[in-house]
mmCIF file of C-alpha atoms in Angstrom:
data_model
loop_
_atom_site.group_PDB
_atom_site.id
_atom_site.type_symbol
_atom_site.label_atom_id
_atom_site.label_comp_id
_atom_site.label_asym_id
_atom_site.label_seq_id
_atom_site.Cartn_x
_atom_site.Cartn_y
_atom_site.Cartn_z
ATOM 1 C CA SER A 1 145.511 -10.831 136.110
ATOM 2 C CA SER A 2 149.082 -11.424 135.024
ATOM 3 C CA ALA A 3 150.386 -9.314 132.170
ATOM 4 C CA ALA A 4 152.443 -12.216 130.849
ATOM 5 C CA LYS A 5 149.531 -14.502 129.974
ATOM 6 C CA GLN A 6 148.052 -14.705 126.505
ATOM 7 C CA ALA A 7 144.812 -12.711 126.274
ATOM 8 C CA SER A 8 141.628 -14.557 125.389
ATOM 9 C CA PRO A 9 139.873 -13.609 122.120
ATOM 10 C CA ALA A 10 137.251 -11.651 124.116
ATOM 11 C CA GLU A 11 140.021 -9.621 125.761
ATOM 12 C CA SER A 12 141.954 -9.242 122.501
ATOM 13 C CA ARG A 13 139.061 -7.776 120.496
ATOM 14 C CA PRO A 14 139.030 -4.295 122.153
ATOM 15 C CA LEU A 15 142.837 -4.236 121.863
ATOM 16 C CA ALA A 16 142.663 -5.163 118.164
ATOM 17 C CA GLN A 17 139.931 -2.579 117.476
ATOM 18 C CA ALA A 18 141.865 0.237 119.146
ATOM 19 C CA ALA A 19 145.117 -0.774 117.434
ATOM 20 C CA ALA A 20 143.388 -0.859 114.024
ATOM 21 C CA LEU A 21 141.989 2.663 114.546
ATOM 22 C CA CYS A 22 145.481 3.937 115.387
ATOM 23 C CA CYS A 23 147.086 2.713 112.152
ATOM 24 C CA ASP A 24 147.746 4.423 108.840
ATOM 25 C CA ALA A 25 148.084 1.138 106.894
ATOM 26 C CA SER A 26 145.213 0.617 104.495
ATOM 27 C CA VAL A 27 143.070 -2.268 103.314
ATOM 28 C CA TYR A 28 142.367 -2.636 99.591
ATOM 29 C CA GLU A 29 140.707 -5.153 97.293
ATOM 30 C CA GLN A 30 143.067 -7.225 95.155
ATOM 31 C CA ALA A 31 142.367 -8.336 91.570
ATOM 32 C CA ASP A 32 141.144 -11.740 92.800
ATOM 33 C CA GLY A 33 138.661 -10.091 95.196
ATOM 34 C CA SER A 34 140.640 -10.866 98.360
ATOM 35 C CA LYS A 35 141.787 -8.149 100.751
ATOM 36 C CA GLY A 36 145.306 -6.776 100.643
ATOM 37 C CA ILE A 37 146.997 -4.452 103.122
ATOM 38 C CA SER A 38 149.501 -1.749 102.216
ATOM 39 C CA GLY A 39 151.631 0.470 104.402
ATOM 40 C CA ASP A 40 154.089 0.005 107.242
ATOM 41 C CA PRO A 41 154.739 -3.750 107.788
ATOM 42 C CA MET A 42 154.168 -3.464 111.562
ATOM 43 C CA GLU A 43 150.815 -1.744 110.992
ATOM 44 C CA ALA A 44 149.916 -4.295 108.317
ATOM 45 C CA ALA A 45 150.535 -7.017 110.924
ATOM 46 C CA ILE A 46 148.166 -5.193 113.312
ATOM 47 C CA LEU A 47 145.433 -5.056 110.650
ATOM 48 C CA HIS A 48 145.928 -8.789 109.971
ATOM 49 C CA PHE A 49 145.575 -9.380 113.740
ATOM 50 C CA ALA A 50 142.346 -7.328 113.785
ATOM 51 C CA ALA A 51 140.994 -9.304 110.812
ATOM 52 C CA SER A 52 141.856 -12.571 112.607
ATOM 53 C CA MET A 53 139.651 -11.342 115.488
ATOM 54 C CA GLY A 54 136.759 -11.040 113.015
ATOM 55 C CA ILE A 55 137.021 -7.252 112.800
ATOM 56 C CA ASP A 56 136.102 -5.644 109.484
ATOM 57 C CA VAL A 57 138.704 -2.844 109.551
ATOM 58 C CA GLU A 58 137.009 -0.736 106.854
ATOM 59 C CA ALA A 59 133.620 -0.955 108.604
ATOM 60 C CA LEU A 60 135.276 -0.128 111.949
ATOM 61 C CA ARG A 61 136.963 2.931 110.459
ATOM 62 C CA ASP A 62 133.686 4.045 108.840
ATOM 63 C CA ALA A 63 131.879 3.666 112.196
ATOM 64 C CA ALA A 64 134.651 5.435 114.164
ATOM 65 C CA PRO A 65 136.120 8.055 111.803
ATOM 66 C CA ARG A 66 139.399 9.728 112.701
ATOM 67 C CA GLU A 67 138.879 13.324 113.791
ATOM 68 C CA THR A 68 142.567 14.122 114.188
ATOM 69 C CA GLY A 69 145.838 12.417 114.907
ATOM 70 C CA ILE A 70 149.599 12.563 114.870
ATOM 71 C CA PRO A 71 151.702 9.971 113.035
ATOM 72 C CA PHE A 72 154.321 7.810 114.687
ATOM 73 C CA ASP A 73 157.512 9.759 115.178
ATOM 74 C CA SER A 74 160.852 8.217 116.171
ATOM 75 C CA ALA A 75 161.514 11.017 118.692
ATOM 76 C CA ARG A 76 158.086 10.746 120.369
ATOM 77 C CA ARG A 77 157.874 6.956 119.860
ATOM 78 C CA TYR A 78 154.076 6.887 119.707
ATOM 79 C CA MET A 79 151.155 7.572 117.384
ATOM 80 C CA ALA A 80 147.866 9.035 118.618
ATOM 81 C CA THR A 81 144.427 9.398 117.060
ATOM 82 C CA VAL A 82 141.097 10.818 118.139
ATOM 83 C CA ASN A 83 138.148 8.885 116.727
ATOM 84 C CA SER A 84 134.423 9.642 116.888
ATOM 85 C CA VAL A 85 132.858 6.540 118.433
ATOM 86 C CA GLU A 86 129.057 6.614 118.674
ATOM 87 C CA ASP A 87 128.318 9.576 120.999
ATOM 88 C CA ASP A 88 131.869 9.830 122.359
ATOM 89 C CA ARG A 89 135.371 10.720 121.215
ATOM 90 C CA LYS A 90 138.105 8.200 121.869
ATOM 91 C CA LEU A 91 141.813 8.937 122.161
ATOM 92 C CA VAL A 92 143.919 5.931 121.087
ATOM 93 C CA VAL A 93 147.678 5.780 121.586
ATOM 94 C CA LYS A 94 150.010 3.137 120.100
ATOM 95 C CA GLY A 95 153.722 3.121 120.781
ATOM 96 C CA ALA A 96 156.785 1.954 122.637
ATOM 97 C CA PRO A 97 155.737 0.366 125.970
ATOM 98 C CA GLU A 98 158.318 2.431 127.882
ATOM 99 C CA VAL A 99 156.597 5.600 126.578
ATOM 100 C CA VAL A 100 152.915 4.537 126.622
ATOM 101 C CA VAL A 101 152.697 2.544 129.888
ATOM 102 C CA PRO A 102 153.754 5.522 132.080
ATOM 103 C CA LEU A 103 150.884 7.550 130.527
ATOM 104 C CA CYS A 104 148.369 4.982 131.797
ATOM 105 C CA SER A 105 146.557 5.239 135.115
ATOM 106 C CA SER A 106 144.749 1.895 134.802
ATOM 107 C CA ALA A 107 144.682 -1.313 132.789
ATOM 108 C CA ARG A 108 141.756 -3.124 131.156
ATOM 109 C CA THR A 109 141.158 -6.553 132.670
ATOM 110 C CA ARG A 110 138.505 -9.225 132.298
ATOM 111 C CA MET A 111 136.787 -7.683 135.355
ATOM 112 C CA GLY A 112 136.918 -4.092 134.071
ATOM 113 C CA ASP A 113 139.539 -1.408 134.564
ATOM 114 C CA ALA A 114 141.949 -1.969 137.451
ATOM 115 C CA SER A 115 144.928 -0.124 138.861
ATOM 116 C CA LEU A 116 148.023 -0.476 136.729
ATOM 117 C CA ASP A 117 150.940 -2.563 137.969
ATOM 118 C CA GLU A 118 153.561 -0.744 135.900
ATOM 119 C CA ALA A 119 156.428 -2.963 137.125
ATOM 120 C CA ALA A 120 154.591 -6.147 136.053
ATOM 121 C CA TRP A 121 153.931 -4.710 132.585
ATOM 122 C CA HIS A 122 157.573 -3.704 132.200
ATOM 123 C CA THR A 123 158.747 -7.169 133.291
ATOM 124 C CA SER A 124 156.389 -8.765 130.778
ATOM 125 C CA ALA A 125 157.502 -6.398 128.005
ATOM 126 C CA GLU A 126 161.191 -7.029 128.726
ATOM 127 C CA ALA A 127 160.654 -10.814 128.647
ATOM 128 C CA MET A 128 158.927 -10.578 125.236
ATOM 129 C CA ALA A 129 161.584 -8.194 123.877
ATOM 130 C CA ARG A 130 164.319 -10.652 124.927
ATOM 131 C CA ARG A 131 162.598 -13.263 122.735
ATOM 132 C CA GLY A 132 163.134 -10.938 119.754
ATOM 133 C CA LEU A 133 159.553 -9.646 119.571
ATOM 134 C CA ARG A 134 158.819 -6.026 118.604
ATOM 135 C CA LEU A 135 156.339 -4.613 121.104
ATOM 136 C CA LEU A 136 153.701 -1.934 120.964
ATOM 137 C CA ALA A 137 151.540 -0.827 123.874
ATOM 138 C CA ILE A 138 147.956 0.116 123.012
ATOM 139 C CA ALA A 139 145.985 2.443 125.290
ATOM 140 C CA GLU A 140 142.864 4.582 125.086
ATOM 141 C CA ARG A 141 140.797 7.144 126.939
ATOM 142 C CA SER A 142 137.296 8.512 126.508
ATOM 143 C CA LEU A 143 137.453 12.254 125.792
ATOM 144 C CA GLY A 144 133.824 13.333 125.654
ATOM 145 C CA ASP A 145 133.925 16.961 124.475
ATOM 146 C CA ASP A 146 137.306 17.709 126.090
ATOM 147 C CA PRO A 147 140.052 19.176 123.918
ATOM 148 C CA VAL A 148 143.273 17.149 123.849
ATOM 149 C CA ASP A 149 146.905 17.990 123.118
ATOM 150 C CA LEU A 150 148.335 14.960 121.329
ATOM 151 C CA GLU A 151 151.895 16.317 121.546
ATOM 152 C CA THR A 152 152.318 16.339 125.345
ATOM 153 C CA SER A 153 152.403 13.712 128.067
ATOM 154 C CA GLU A 154 149.932 15.874 130.051
ATOM 155 C CA GLY A 155 147.474 15.705 127.151
ATOM 156 C CA LEU A 156 147.873 11.940 126.922
ATOM 157 C CA SER A 157 147.801 11.141 130.638
ATOM 158 C CA GLY A 158 145.080 9.054 132.293
ATOM 159 C CA LEU A 159 145.029 6.382 129.598
ATOM 160 C CA VAL A 160 143.696 2.862 130.080
ATOM 161 C CA LEU A 161 146.262 0.276 128.970
ATOM 162 C CA LEU A 162 144.533 -2.296 126.745
ATOM 163 C CA GLY A 163 147.592 -4.481 126.323
ATOM 164 C CA LEU A 164 150.769 -5.189 124.427
ATOM 165 C CA VAL A 165 150.964 -6.337 120.834
ATOM 166 C CA ALA A 166 154.016 -8.489 120.078
ATOM 167 C CA ILE A 167 155.176 -8.746 116.474
ATOM 168 C CA ILE A 168 157.823 -11.121 115.141
ATOM 169 C CA ASP A 169 160.272 -9.245 112.932
#
């Protein structure tokens, strides 16, 4: 499957769920009863994207609470969280494609996880960046009971790339 094509809603949902878990922006109720989002504008855009996929961000976060995490850092250029998901622990990483994609060993496709064509992802990312879009790569890995070091590329290796999120500045 080509990295450049638009993902279908079924493919976008896991991407949106993972991205929403790896955000510090928050959802709140406004005076008129509608939902508002506060925090980093890029993360707010991700939560709006998740909501557009029919995801209830608060319910998702209640069902998959964050166990630990490290915030986005301009030197590292990624954010990582560990969330308790049913009977598993899930590592989610969100960050600059040039940092996150090399940490991935496979990519999620319609047919399941497949080997990662890193060059194709980079070409796709560069094409979107040239159109003035800000890009984030979203990836995850099941941890089970394994400890994880969120500060090192060794600790974050073996991720499954879920996709790229493009945001208009």
